Amino acid sequence: MKNQPIGFLDSGVGGLTVVKEVMKRLPNEQIYYIGDSARNPYGPRPLEEVKEFTLQLAEFLVERGIKLLVIACNTATVAALEVLENELPVPVIGVIESGSKAAVEVSRNKNIGVIGTEGTIRSHDYEHQISNLLKDAKIQSVACPRFVSIVEKHQYQDDLAKQVVSEELSPFEGSKIDTLVLGCTHYPLLQTIIQNHFGRDLTLVDPGVET
Ligand code: DGL
Protein backbone atom coordinates (compact mmCIF):
# COMPACT_ATOMS: atom_id res chain seq x y z
CA MET A 1 0.00 0.00 0.00
CA LYS A 2 2.92 2.30 0.78
CA ASN A 3 3.78 2.55 -2.91
CA GLN A 4 0.26 3.05 -4.21
CA PRO A 5 -0.71 6.50 -5.50
CA ILE A 6 -2.84 9.14 -3.76
CA GLY A 7 -5.84 10.12 -5.90
CA PHE A 8 -7.11 13.68 -6.34
CA LEU A 9 -10.22 14.86 -8.14
CA ASP A 10 -11.73 18.16 -9.18
CA SER A 11 -13.99 19.60 -11.87
CA GLY A 12 -10.93 20.98 -13.69
CA VAL A 13 -7.52 22.46 -12.92
CA GLY A 14 -8.40 23.95 -9.50
CA GLY A 15 -7.49 20.84 -7.52
CA LEU A 16 -3.91 21.20 -8.76
CA THR A 17 -3.55 23.96 -6.14
CA VAL A 18 -4.00 21.19 -3.57
CA VAL A 19 -1.68 18.79 -5.41
CA LYS A 20 1.02 21.47 -5.49
CA GLU A 21 1.05 21.58 -1.68
CA VAL A 22 1.20 17.80 -1.44
CA MET A 23 4.11 17.65 -3.86
CA LYS A 24 5.99 20.14 -1.67
CA ARG A 25 5.36 18.31 1.57
CA LEU A 26 5.22 14.66 0.45
CA PRO A 27 7.63 14.62 -2.49
CA ASN A 28 7.91 10.83 -2.55
CA GLU A 29 4.23 10.19 -3.09
CA GLN A 30 2.93 9.17 -6.46
CA ILE A 31 -0.09 11.23 -7.52
CA TYR A 32 -3.05 10.47 -9.77
CA TYR A 33 -5.14 13.48 -10.68
CA ILE A 34 -8.38 13.68 -12.58
CA GLY A 35 -9.93 17.03 -13.56
CA ASP A 36 -13.36 16.76 -15.17
CA SER A 37 -12.84 19.64 -17.65
CA ALA A 38 -15.46 18.12 -19.95
CA ARG A 39 -18.22 18.89 -17.45
CA ASN A 40 -16.75 21.94 -15.69
CA PRO A 41 -18.09 23.96 -13.93
CA TYR A 42 -19.67 21.97 -11.13
CA GLY A 43 -20.63 25.04 -9.07
CA PRO A 44 -23.93 25.92 -10.79
CA ARG A 45 -25.10 22.27 -11.12
CA PRO A 46 -27.58 20.60 -8.78
CA LEU A 47 -25.67 18.83 -5.98
CA GLU A 48 -27.26 15.47 -6.92
CA GLU A 49 -25.61 15.72 -10.32
CA VAL A 50 -22.26 16.76 -8.81
CA LYS A 51 -22.53 13.74 -6.52
CA GLU A 52 -23.05 11.42 -9.47
CA PHE A 53 -20.04 12.90 -11.35
CA THR A 54 -17.86 12.75 -8.25
CA LEU A 55 -18.70 9.07 -7.70
CA GLN A 56 -17.70 8.33 -11.29
CA LEU A 57 -14.34 10.10 -10.89
CA ALA A 58 -13.70 8.41 -7.55
CA GLU A 59 -14.44 4.96 -8.97
CA PHE A 60 -12.10 5.64 -11.89
CA LEU A 61 -9.28 6.41 -9.43
CA VAL A 62 -10.08 3.49 -7.13
CA GLU A 63 -9.95 1.10 -10.09
CA ARG A 64 -6.41 2.35 -10.69
CA GLY A 65 -5.33 1.37 -7.20
CA ILE A 66 -5.20 4.59 -5.14
CA LYS A 67 -4.61 4.18 -1.39
CA LEU A 68 -6.31 7.45 -0.40
CA LEU A 69 -8.69 9.88 -2.10
CA VAL A 70 -8.53 13.65 -1.69
CA ILE A 71 -11.63 15.45 -2.94
CA ALA A 72 -9.72 18.53 -4.09
CA CYS A 73 -12.95 20.40 -4.80
CA ASN A 74 -15.24 22.13 -2.33
CA THR A 75 -18.40 21.62 -4.36
CA ALA A 76 -17.71 17.88 -4.71
CA THR A 77 -16.88 17.70 -0.99
CA VAL A 78 -20.29 19.19 -0.20
CA ALA A 79 -22.04 16.86 -2.62
CA ALA A 80 -20.27 13.57 -2.05
CA LEU A 81 -17.92 13.39 0.95
CA GLU A 82 -20.37 11.47 3.11
CA VAL A 83 -21.34 8.91 0.49
CA LEU A 84 -17.72 8.37 -0.55
CA GLU A 85 -16.62 7.90 3.06
CA ASN A 86 -19.26 5.19 3.40
CA GLU A 87 -18.78 3.47 0.08
CA LEU A 88 -15.13 3.60 -0.93
CA PRO A 89 -12.66 0.93 0.18
CA VAL A 90 -10.01 3.64 0.84
CA PRO A 91 -9.94 6.66 3.21
CA VAL A 92 -11.40 9.90 1.83
CA ILE A 93 -10.46 13.50 2.73
CA GLY A 94 -12.48 16.59 1.78
CA VAL A 95 -11.37 20.23 1.96
CA ILE A 96 -14.10 21.94 3.98
CA GLU A 97 -13.34 20.71 7.48
CA SER A 98 -9.71 21.79 7.47
CA GLY A 99 -10.56 25.13 5.83
CA SER A 100 -13.10 25.87 8.56
CA LYS A 101 -10.67 24.95 11.35
CA ALA A 102 -7.98 27.19 9.91
CA ALA A 103 -10.37 30.14 9.56
CA VAL A 104 -11.36 29.87 13.21
CA GLU A 105 -7.73 29.70 14.32
CA VAL A 106 -6.72 32.71 12.25
CA SER A 107 -9.57 35.17 12.85
CA ARG A 108 -9.10 37.65 15.68
CA ASN A 109 -12.41 39.52 15.48
CA LYS A 110 -14.57 36.44 14.67
CA ASN A 111 -15.85 38.05 11.45
CA ILE A 112 -15.15 35.49 8.78
CA GLY A 113 -15.91 35.68 5.07
CA VAL A 114 -16.33 32.67 2.81
CA ILE A 115 -16.29 32.69 -0.97
CA GLY A 116 -17.08 29.67 -3.11
CA THR A 117 -19.19 28.33 -5.93
CA GLU A 118 -22.97 28.64 -5.90
CA GLY A 119 -23.31 24.99 -4.82
CA THR A 120 -20.88 25.37 -1.90
CA ILE A 121 -22.39 28.63 -0.68
CA ARG A 122 -25.98 27.36 -1.03
CA SER A 123 -25.13 24.30 1.07
CA HIS A 124 -24.08 26.50 4.05
CA ASP A 125 -21.51 23.80 4.93
CA TYR A 126 -18.77 26.29 5.82
CA GLU A 127 -21.19 28.27 7.97
CA HIS A 128 -22.24 25.15 9.86
CA GLN A 129 -18.70 23.93 10.42
CA ILE A 130 -17.34 27.35 11.42
CA SER A 131 -20.23 28.04 13.82
CA ASN A 132 -19.80 24.60 15.40
CA LEU A 133 -16.21 25.48 16.17
CA LEU A 134 -16.83 29.11 17.15
CA LYS A 135 -20.34 29.75 18.43
CA ASP A 136 -20.37 33.55 18.12
CA ALA A 137 -18.64 33.74 14.74
CA LYS A 138 -20.18 36.16 12.25
CA ILE A 139 -19.96 34.62 8.83
CA GLN A 140 -20.60 36.29 5.50
CA SER A 141 -20.76 33.96 2.51
CA VAL A 142 -20.66 35.09 -1.10
CA ALA A 143 -20.76 33.01 -4.28
CA CYS A 144 -18.25 34.09 -6.95
CA PRO A 145 -19.34 32.02 -9.95
CA ARG A 146 -17.24 33.93 -12.49
CA PHE A 147 -13.88 33.07 -10.91
CA VAL A 148 -13.83 29.44 -12.07
CA SER A 149 -14.10 30.17 -15.79
CA ILE A 150 -11.38 32.85 -15.54
CA VAL A 151 -9.04 30.26 -14.07
CA GLU A 152 -10.03 27.49 -16.49
CA LYS A 153 -9.40 29.88 -19.40
CA HIS A 154 -5.99 30.92 -17.97
CA GLN A 155 -7.13 34.54 -17.72
CA TYR A 156 -6.31 34.83 -14.03
CA GLN A 157 -3.44 37.27 -14.59
CA ASP A 158 -5.33 39.53 -17.00
CA ASP A 159 -6.90 42.93 -16.28
CA LEU A 160 -10.23 41.23 -16.78
CA ALA A 161 -9.51 39.16 -13.66
CA LYS A 162 -8.99 42.31 -11.58
CA GLN A 163 -12.27 43.72 -12.76
CA VAL A 164 -14.21 40.50 -12.13
CA VAL A 165 -12.65 40.11 -8.67
CA SER A 166 -13.67 43.58 -7.63
CA GLU A 167 -17.21 43.09 -8.97
CA GLU A 168 -17.75 39.70 -7.36
CA LEU A 169 -16.32 40.80 -4.01
CA SER A 170 -18.37 44.02 -3.85
CA PRO A 171 -20.85 42.49 -1.33
CA PHE A 172 -18.00 42.67 1.22
CA GLU A 173 -17.77 46.46 0.95
CA GLY A 174 -17.87 47.95 4.44
CA SER A 175 -17.75 44.50 6.02
CA LYS A 176 -15.65 43.83 9.14
CA ILE A 177 -14.21 40.49 8.06
CA ASP A 178 -10.55 39.96 8.98
CA THR A 179 -10.35 36.48 7.44
CA LEU A 180 -11.55 35.14 4.10
CA VAL A 181 -11.80 31.46 3.20
CA LEU A 182 -11.05 30.69 -0.44
CA GLY A 183 -13.76 28.04 -0.55
CA CYS A 184 -13.08 26.82 -4.07
CA THR A 185 -9.83 25.19 -5.14
CA HIS A 186 -9.71 27.36 -8.28
CA TYR A 187 -9.53 30.57 -6.25
CA PRO A 188 -5.92 30.39 -4.93
CA LEU A 189 -4.83 31.23 -8.48
CA LEU A 190 -6.52 34.61 -7.96
CA GLN A 191 -5.03 34.97 -4.49
CA THR A 192 -2.79 37.98 -5.24
CA ILE A 193 -5.60 39.94 -6.87
CA ILE A 194 -7.99 39.06 -4.04
CA GLN A 195 -5.40 40.08 -1.42
CA ASN A 196 -4.77 43.40 -3.21
CA HIS A 197 -8.50 44.04 -3.38
CA PHE A 198 -8.87 43.75 0.42
CA GLY A 199 -5.45 45.01 1.50
CA ARG A 200 -2.97 43.46 3.88
CA ASP A 201 -5.12 43.42 7.00
CA LEU A 202 -7.20 40.56 5.69
CA THR A 203 -5.90 37.01 6.09
CA LEU A 204 -6.71 34.59 3.31
CA VAL A 205 -7.25 30.93 4.19
CA ASP A 206 -6.57 28.33 1.51
CA PRO A 207 -8.33 25.10 2.53
CA GLY A 208 -6.15 23.17 0.07
CA VAL A 209 -3.00 24.12 2.00
CA GLU A 210 -4.70 23.15 5.27
CA THR A 211 -5.85 19.84 3.84
N1 DGL B 1 -12.83 23.72 -7.82
C1 DGL B 1 -14.14 23.46 -7.42
C2 DGL B 1 -14.46 23.80 -6.00
O1 DGL B 1 -13.55 23.81 -5.18
C3 DGL B 1 -15.31 23.61 -8.36
C4 DGL B 1 -15.29 24.63 -9.41
C5 DGL B 1 -16.47 24.44 -10.35
O2 DGL B 1 -16.42 23.50 -11.13
O3 DGL B 1 -17.44 25.21 -10.28
O4 DGL B 1 -15.58 24.00 -5.64
PDB file of C-alpha atoms and ligand atoms in Angstrom:
ATOM      1  CA  MET A   1       0.000   0.000   0.000  1.00  0.00           C
ATOM      2  CA  LYS A   2       2.923   2.296   0.776  1.00  0.00           C
ATOM      3  CA  ASN A   3       3.780   2.551  -2.914  1.00  0.00           C
ATOM      4  CA  GLN A   4       0.261   3.052  -4.212  1.00  0.00           C
ATOM      5  CA  PRO A   5      -0.710   6.502  -5.498  1.00  0.00           C
ATOM      6  CA  ILE A   6      -2.840   9.137  -3.756  1.00  0.00           C
ATOM      7  CA  GLY A   7      -5.842  10.120  -5.900  1.00  0.00           C
ATOM      8  CA  PHE A   8      -7.111  13.680  -6.343  1.00  0.00           C
ATOM      9  CA  LEU A   9     -10.219  14.857  -8.143  1.00  0.00           C
ATOM     10  CA  ASP A  10     -11.735  18.161  -9.184  1.00  0.00           C
ATOM     11  CA  SER A  11     -13.993  19.603 -11.871  1.00  0.00           C
ATOM     12  CA  GLY A  12     -10.929  20.984 -13.686  1.00  0.00           C
ATOM     13  CA  VAL A  13      -7.521  22.463 -12.920  1.00  0.00           C
ATOM     14  CA  GLY A  14      -8.396  23.952  -9.499  1.00  0.00           C
ATOM     15  CA  GLY A  15      -7.487  20.839  -7.516  1.00  0.00           C
ATOM     16  CA  LEU A  16      -3.914  21.204  -8.757  1.00  0.00           C
ATOM     17  CA  THR A  17      -3.545  23.965  -6.138  1.00  0.00           C
ATOM     18  CA  VAL A  18      -3.996  21.187  -3.568  1.00  0.00           C
ATOM     19  CA  VAL A  19      -1.678  18.792  -5.410  1.00  0.00           C
ATOM     20  CA  LYS A  20       1.024  21.473  -5.489  1.00  0.00           C
ATOM     21  CA  GLU A  21       1.047  21.584  -1.681  1.00  0.00           C
ATOM     22  CA  VAL A  22       1.195  17.801  -1.441  1.00  0.00           C
ATOM     23  CA  MET A  23       4.114  17.655  -3.864  1.00  0.00           C
ATOM     24  CA  LYS A  24       5.990  20.142  -1.675  1.00  0.00           C
ATOM     25  CA  ARG A  25       5.360  18.312   1.565  1.00  0.00           C
ATOM     26  CA  LEU A  26       5.217  14.661   0.453  1.00  0.00           C
ATOM     27  CA  PRO A  27       7.629  14.618  -2.485  1.00  0.00           C
ATOM     28  CA  ASN A  28       7.912  10.833  -2.548  1.00  0.00           C
ATOM     29  CA  GLU A  29       4.226  10.193  -3.086  1.00  0.00           C
ATOM     30  CA  GLN A  30       2.925   9.168  -6.461  1.00  0.00           C
ATOM     31  CA  ILE A  31      -0.095  11.229  -7.518  1.00  0.00           C
ATOM     32  CA  TYR A  32      -3.052  10.467  -9.771  1.00  0.00           C
ATOM     33  CA  TYR A  33      -5.142  13.483 -10.684  1.00  0.00           C
ATOM     34  CA  ILE A  34      -8.381  13.681 -12.578  1.00  0.00           C
ATOM     35  CA  GLY A  35      -9.928  17.027 -13.560  1.00  0.00           C
ATOM     36  CA  ASP A  36     -13.356  16.764 -15.171  1.00  0.00           C
ATOM     37  CA  SER A  37     -12.839  19.640 -17.645  1.00  0.00           C
ATOM     38  CA  ALA A  38     -15.462  18.124 -19.950  1.00  0.00           C
ATOM     39  CA  ARG A  39     -18.222  18.889 -17.447  1.00  0.00           C
ATOM     40  CA  ASN A  40     -16.751  21.945 -15.693  1.00  0.00           C
ATOM     41  CA  PRO A  41     -18.091  23.963 -13.926  1.00  0.00           C
ATOM     42  CA  TYR A  42     -19.673  21.970 -11.125  1.00  0.00           C
ATOM     43  CA  GLY A  43     -20.626  25.036  -9.065  1.00  0.00           C
ATOM     44  CA  PRO A  44     -23.926  25.917 -10.788  1.00  0.00           C
ATOM     45  CA  ARG A  45     -25.097  22.273 -11.117  1.00  0.00           C
ATOM     46  CA  PRO A  46     -27.582  20.596  -8.777  1.00  0.00           C
ATOM     47  CA  LEU A  47     -25.670  18.830  -5.976  1.00  0.00           C
ATOM     48  CA  GLU A  48     -27.261  15.474  -6.915  1.00  0.00           C
ATOM     49  CA  GLU A  49     -25.613  15.724 -10.320  1.00  0.00           C
ATOM     50  CA  VAL A  50     -22.262  16.763  -8.815  1.00  0.00           C
ATOM     51  CA  LYS A  51     -22.532  13.742  -6.516  1.00  0.00           C
ATOM     52  CA  GLU A  52     -23.046  11.416  -9.473  1.00  0.00           C
ATOM     53  CA  PHE A  53     -20.043  12.896 -11.354  1.00  0.00           C
ATOM     54  CA  THR A  54     -17.859  12.748  -8.247  1.00  0.00           C
ATOM     55  CA  LEU A  55     -18.698   9.069  -7.700  1.00  0.00           C
ATOM     56  CA  GLN A  56     -17.697   8.331 -11.292  1.00  0.00           C
ATOM     57  CA  LEU A  57     -14.337  10.096 -10.891  1.00  0.00           C
ATOM     58  CA  ALA A  58     -13.702   8.409  -7.547  1.00  0.00           C
ATOM     59  CA  GLU A  59     -14.437   4.964  -8.974  1.00  0.00           C
ATOM     60  CA  PHE A  60     -12.100   5.640 -11.889  1.00  0.00           C
ATOM     61  CA  LEU A  61      -9.279   6.409  -9.434  1.00  0.00           C
ATOM     62  CA  VAL A  62     -10.080   3.491  -7.126  1.00  0.00           C
ATOM     63  CA  GLU A  63      -9.954   1.103 -10.095  1.00  0.00           C
ATOM     64  CA  ARG A  64      -6.408   2.351 -10.687  1.00  0.00           C
ATOM     65  CA  GLY A  65      -5.329   1.371  -7.195  1.00  0.00           C
ATOM     66  CA  ILE A  66      -5.204   4.585  -5.137  1.00  0.00           C
ATOM     67  CA  LYS A  67      -4.606   4.183  -1.391  1.00  0.00           C
ATOM     68  CA  LEU A  68      -6.309   7.450  -0.402  1.00  0.00           C
ATOM     69  CA  LEU A  69      -8.691   9.876  -2.104  1.00  0.00           C
ATOM     70  CA  VAL A  70      -8.534  13.647  -1.691  1.00  0.00           C
ATOM     71  CA  ILE A  71     -11.628  15.452  -2.944  1.00  0.00           C
ATOM     72  CA  ALA A  72      -9.717  18.530  -4.093  1.00  0.00           C
ATOM     73  CA  CYS A  73     -12.954  20.397  -4.800  1.00  0.00           C
ATOM     74  CA  ASN A  74     -15.241  22.127  -2.328  1.00  0.00           C
ATOM     75  CA  THR A  75     -18.402  21.618  -4.359  1.00  0.00           C
ATOM     76  CA  ALA A  76     -17.707  17.885  -4.707  1.00  0.00           C
ATOM     77  CA  THR A  77     -16.884  17.702  -0.986  1.00  0.00           C
ATOM     78  CA  VAL A  78     -20.288  19.194  -0.197  1.00  0.00           C
ATOM     79  CA  ALA A  79     -22.039  16.856  -2.621  1.00  0.00           C
ATOM     80  CA  ALA A  80     -20.269  13.571  -2.047  1.00  0.00           C
ATOM     81  CA  LEU A  81     -17.916  13.387   0.953  1.00  0.00           C
ATOM     82  CA  GLU A  82     -20.372  11.467   3.111  1.00  0.00           C
ATOM     83  CA  VAL A  83     -21.341   8.911   0.486  1.00  0.00           C
ATOM     84  CA  LEU A  84     -17.718   8.366  -0.553  1.00  0.00           C
ATOM     85  CA  GLU A  85     -16.619   7.897   3.062  1.00  0.00           C
ATOM     86  CA  ASN A  86     -19.257   5.194   3.398  1.00  0.00           C
ATOM     87  CA  GLU A  87     -18.781   3.466   0.078  1.00  0.00           C
ATOM     88  CA  LEU A  88     -15.131   3.597  -0.926  1.00  0.00           C
ATOM     89  CA  PRO A  89     -12.658   0.929   0.183  1.00  0.00           C
ATOM     90  CA  VAL A  90     -10.013   3.639   0.845  1.00  0.00           C
ATOM     91  CA  PRO A  91      -9.941   6.660   3.213  1.00  0.00           C
ATOM     92  CA  VAL A  92     -11.396   9.902   1.834  1.00  0.00           C
ATOM     93  CA  ILE A  93     -10.457  13.497   2.725  1.00  0.00           C
ATOM     94  CA  GLY A  94     -12.477  16.589   1.778  1.00  0.00           C
ATOM     95  CA  VAL A  95     -11.371  20.228   1.964  1.00  0.00           C
ATOM     96  CA  ILE A  96     -14.099  21.939   3.976  1.00  0.00           C
ATOM     97  CA  GLU A  97     -13.340  20.713   7.483  1.00  0.00           C
ATOM     98  CA  SER A  98      -9.709  21.792   7.472  1.00  0.00           C
ATOM     99  CA  GLY A  99     -10.561  25.130   5.827  1.00  0.00           C
ATOM    100  CA  SER A 100     -13.099  25.866   8.563  1.00  0.00           C
ATOM    101  CA  LYS A 101     -10.673  24.949  11.346  1.00  0.00           C
ATOM    102  CA  ALA A 102      -7.976  27.189   9.910  1.00  0.00           C
ATOM    103  CA  ALA A 103     -10.372  30.144   9.563  1.00  0.00           C
ATOM    104  CA  VAL A 104     -11.360  29.868  13.214  1.00  0.00           C
ATOM    105  CA  GLU A 105      -7.735  29.700  14.320  1.00  0.00           C
ATOM    106  CA  VAL A 106      -6.716  32.705  12.247  1.00  0.00           C
ATOM    107  CA  SER A 107      -9.572  35.172  12.850  1.00  0.00           C
ATOM    108  CA  ARG A 108      -9.101  37.654  15.677  1.00  0.00           C
ATOM    109  CA  ASN A 109     -12.409  39.519  15.481  1.00  0.00           C
ATOM    110  CA  LYS A 110     -14.571  36.444  14.671  1.00  0.00           C
ATOM    111  CA  ASN A 111     -15.846  38.045  11.453  1.00  0.00           C
ATOM    112  CA  ILE A 112     -15.150  35.495   8.777  1.00  0.00           C
ATOM    113  CA  GLY A 113     -15.914  35.678   5.073  1.00  0.00           C
ATOM    114  CA  VAL A 114     -16.335  32.668   2.812  1.00  0.00           C
ATOM    115  CA  ILE A 115     -16.293  32.690  -0.971  1.00  0.00           C
ATOM    116  CA  GLY A 116     -17.082  29.674  -3.112  1.00  0.00           C
ATOM    117  CA  THR A 117     -19.189  28.334  -5.931  1.00  0.00           C
ATOM    118  CA  GLU A 118     -22.970  28.641  -5.901  1.00  0.00           C
ATOM    119  CA  GLY A 119     -23.309  24.991  -4.817  1.00  0.00           C
ATOM    120  CA  THR A 120     -20.885  25.365  -1.904  1.00  0.00           C
ATOM    121  CA  ILE A 121     -22.395  28.634  -0.682  1.00  0.00           C
ATOM    122  CA  ARG A 122     -25.981  27.360  -1.029  1.00  0.00           C
ATOM    123  CA  SER A 123     -25.131  24.298   1.069  1.00  0.00           C
ATOM    124  CA  HIS A 124     -24.077  26.496   4.052  1.00  0.00           C
ATOM    125  CA  ASP A 125     -21.508  23.802   4.929  1.00  0.00           C
ATOM    126  CA  TYR A 126     -18.767  26.287   5.823  1.00  0.00           C
ATOM    127  CA  GLU A 127     -21.190  28.272   7.967  1.00  0.00           C
ATOM    128  CA  HIS A 128     -22.242  25.152   9.858  1.00  0.00           C
ATOM    129  CA  GLN A 129     -18.702  23.934  10.423  1.00  0.00           C
ATOM    130  CA  ILE A 130     -17.338  27.351  11.424  1.00  0.00           C
ATOM    131  CA  SER A 131     -20.230  28.038  13.823  1.00  0.00           C
ATOM    132  CA  ASN A 132     -19.804  24.603  15.401  1.00  0.00           C
ATOM    133  CA  LEU A 133     -16.205  25.485  16.167  1.00  0.00           C
ATOM    134  CA  LEU A 134     -16.834  29.114  17.152  1.00  0.00           C
ATOM    135  CA  LYS A 135     -20.341  29.755  18.427  1.00  0.00           C
ATOM    136  CA  ASP A 136     -20.367  33.547  18.124  1.00  0.00           C
ATOM    137  CA  ALA A 137     -18.642  33.738  14.740  1.00  0.00           C
ATOM    138  CA  LYS A 138     -20.185  36.158  12.255  1.00  0.00           C
ATOM    139  CA  ILE A 139     -19.964  34.617   8.825  1.00  0.00           C
ATOM    140  CA  GLN A 140     -20.600  36.293   5.498  1.00  0.00           C
ATOM    141  CA  SER A 141     -20.763  33.956   2.509  1.00  0.00           C
ATOM    142  CA  VAL A 142     -20.657  35.088  -1.099  1.00  0.00           C
ATOM    143  CA  ALA A 143     -20.759  33.010  -4.282  1.00  0.00           C
ATOM    144  CA  CYS A 144     -18.253  34.095  -6.945  1.00  0.00           C
ATOM    145  CA  PRO A 145     -19.343  32.023  -9.951  1.00  0.00           C
ATOM    146  CA  ARG A 146     -17.237  33.931 -12.493  1.00  0.00           C
ATOM    147  CA  PHE A 147     -13.880  33.066 -10.905  1.00  0.00           C
ATOM    148  CA  VAL A 148     -13.832  29.437 -12.070  1.00  0.00           C
ATOM    149  CA  SER A 149     -14.098  30.171 -15.789  1.00  0.00           C
ATOM    150  CA  ILE A 150     -11.383  32.845 -15.535  1.00  0.00           C
ATOM    151  CA  VAL A 151      -9.035  30.259 -14.070  1.00  0.00           C
ATOM    152  CA  GLU A 152     -10.029  27.492 -16.490  1.00  0.00           C
ATOM    153  CA  LYS A 153      -9.399  29.876 -19.402  1.00  0.00           C
ATOM    154  CA  HIS A 154      -5.988  30.915 -17.970  1.00  0.00           C
ATOM    155  CA  GLN A 155      -7.133  34.541 -17.716  1.00  0.00           C
ATOM    156  CA  TYR A 156      -6.309  34.825 -14.032  1.00  0.00           C
ATOM    157  CA  GLN A 157      -3.444  37.267 -14.590  1.00  0.00           C
ATOM    158  CA  ASP A 158      -5.327  39.532 -16.997  1.00  0.00           C
ATOM    159  CA  ASP A 159      -6.897  42.926 -16.281  1.00  0.00           C
ATOM    160  CA  LEU A 160     -10.228  41.231 -16.781  1.00  0.00           C
ATOM    161  CA  ALA A 161      -9.511  39.164 -13.660  1.00  0.00           C
ATOM    162  CA  LYS A 162      -8.988  42.310 -11.576  1.00  0.00           C
ATOM    163  CA  GLN A 163     -12.273  43.724 -12.758  1.00  0.00           C
ATOM    164  CA  VAL A 164     -14.209  40.499 -12.132  1.00  0.00           C
ATOM    165  CA  VAL A 165     -12.647  40.106  -8.674  1.00  0.00           C
ATOM    166  CA  SER A 166     -13.667  43.584  -7.626  1.00  0.00           C
ATOM    167  CA  GLU A 167     -17.209  43.095  -8.967  1.00  0.00           C
ATOM    168  CA  GLU A 168     -17.753  39.700  -7.365  1.00  0.00           C
ATOM    169  CA  LEU A 169     -16.323  40.802  -4.012  1.00  0.00           C
ATOM    170  CA  SER A 170     -18.374  44.015  -3.845  1.00  0.00           C
ATOM    171  CA  PRO A 171     -20.852  42.493  -1.327  1.00  0.00           C
ATOM    172  CA  PHE A 172     -17.998  42.674   1.225  1.00  0.00           C
ATOM    173  CA  GLU A 173     -17.770  46.463   0.946  1.00  0.00           C
ATOM    174  CA  GLY A 174     -17.870  47.952   4.436  1.00  0.00           C
ATOM    175  CA  SER A 175     -17.748  44.500   6.025  1.00  0.00           C
ATOM    176  CA  LYS A 176     -15.650  43.833   9.138  1.00  0.00           C
ATOM    177  CA  ILE A 177     -14.210  40.486   8.063  1.00  0.00           C
ATOM    178  CA  ASP A 178     -10.546  39.957   8.982  1.00  0.00           C
ATOM    179  CA  THR A 179     -10.351  36.484   7.436  1.00  0.00           C
ATOM    180  CA  LEU A 180     -11.545  35.138   4.099  1.00  0.00           C
ATOM    181  CA  VAL A 181     -11.804  31.457   3.201  1.00  0.00           C
ATOM    182  CA  LEU A 182     -11.050  30.690  -0.440  1.00  0.00           C
ATOM    183  CA  GLY A 183     -13.765  28.037  -0.545  1.00  0.00           C
ATOM    184  CA  CYS A 184     -13.077  26.820  -4.068  1.00  0.00           C
ATOM    185  CA  THR A 185      -9.829  25.192  -5.143  1.00  0.00           C
ATOM    186  CA  HIS A 186      -9.708  27.356  -8.276  1.00  0.00           C
ATOM    187  CA  TYR A 187      -9.526  30.570  -6.248  1.00  0.00           C
ATOM    188  CA  PRO A 188      -5.918  30.388  -4.933  1.00  0.00           C
ATOM    189  CA  LEU A 189      -4.833  31.225  -8.478  1.00  0.00           C
ATOM    190  CA  LEU A 190      -6.517  34.606  -7.957  1.00  0.00           C
ATOM    191  CA  GLN A 191      -5.026  34.974  -4.490  1.00  0.00           C
ATOM    192  CA  THR A 192      -2.792  37.984  -5.239  1.00  0.00           C
ATOM    193  CA  ILE A 193      -5.601  39.937  -6.874  1.00  0.00           C
ATOM    194  CA  ILE A 194      -7.994  39.063  -4.040  1.00  0.00           C
ATOM    195  CA  GLN A 195      -5.402  40.075  -1.418  1.00  0.00           C
ATOM    196  CA  ASN A 196      -4.774  43.399  -3.207  1.00  0.00           C
ATOM    197  CA  HIS A 197      -8.504  44.037  -3.375  1.00  0.00           C
ATOM    198  CA  PHE A 198      -8.869  43.751   0.419  1.00  0.00           C
ATOM    199  CA  GLY A 199      -5.453  45.008   1.496  1.00  0.00           C
ATOM    200  CA  ARG A 200      -2.967  43.458   3.884  1.00  0.00           C
ATOM    201  CA  ASP A 201      -5.115  43.422   7.004  1.00  0.00           C
ATOM    202  CA  LEU A 202      -7.199  40.564   5.688  1.00  0.00           C
ATOM    203  CA  THR A 203      -5.902  37.008   6.086  1.00  0.00           C
ATOM    204  CA  LEU A 204      -6.706  34.588   3.314  1.00  0.00           C
ATOM    205  CA  VAL A 205      -7.251  30.931   4.192  1.00  0.00           C
ATOM    206  CA  ASP A 206      -6.570  28.332   1.513  1.00  0.00           C
ATOM    207  CA  PRO A 207      -8.330  25.098   2.533  1.00  0.00           C
ATOM    208  CA  GLY A 208      -6.151  23.173   0.070  1.00  0.00           C
ATOM    209  CA  VAL A 209      -3.004  24.116   2.002  1.00  0.00           C
ATOM    210  CA  GLU A 210      -4.695  23.150   5.274  1.00  0.00           C
ATOM    211  CA  THR A 211      -5.845  19.837   3.838  1.00  0.00           C
TER     212      THR A 211
HETATM  213  N1  DGL B   1     -12.831  23.724  -7.821  1.00  0.00           N
HETATM  214  C1  DGL B   1     -14.142  23.461  -7.423  1.00  0.00           C
HETATM  215  C2  DGL B   1     -14.457  23.796  -5.998  1.00  0.00           C
HETATM  216  O1  DGL B   1     -13.552  23.808  -5.181  1.00  0.00           O
HETATM  217  C3  DGL B   1     -15.313  23.607  -8.359  1.00  0.00           C
HETATM  218  C4  DGL B   1     -15.293  24.628  -9.411  1.00  0.00           C
HETATM  219  C5  DGL B   1     -16.473  24.438 -10.348  1.00  0.00           C
HETATM  220  O2  DGL B   1     -16.420  23.499 -11.127  1.00  0.00           O
HETATM  221  O3  DGL B   1     -17.438  25.212 -10.278  1.00  0.00           O
HETATM  222  O4  DGL B   1     -15.584  23.998  -5.643  1.00  0.00           O
END
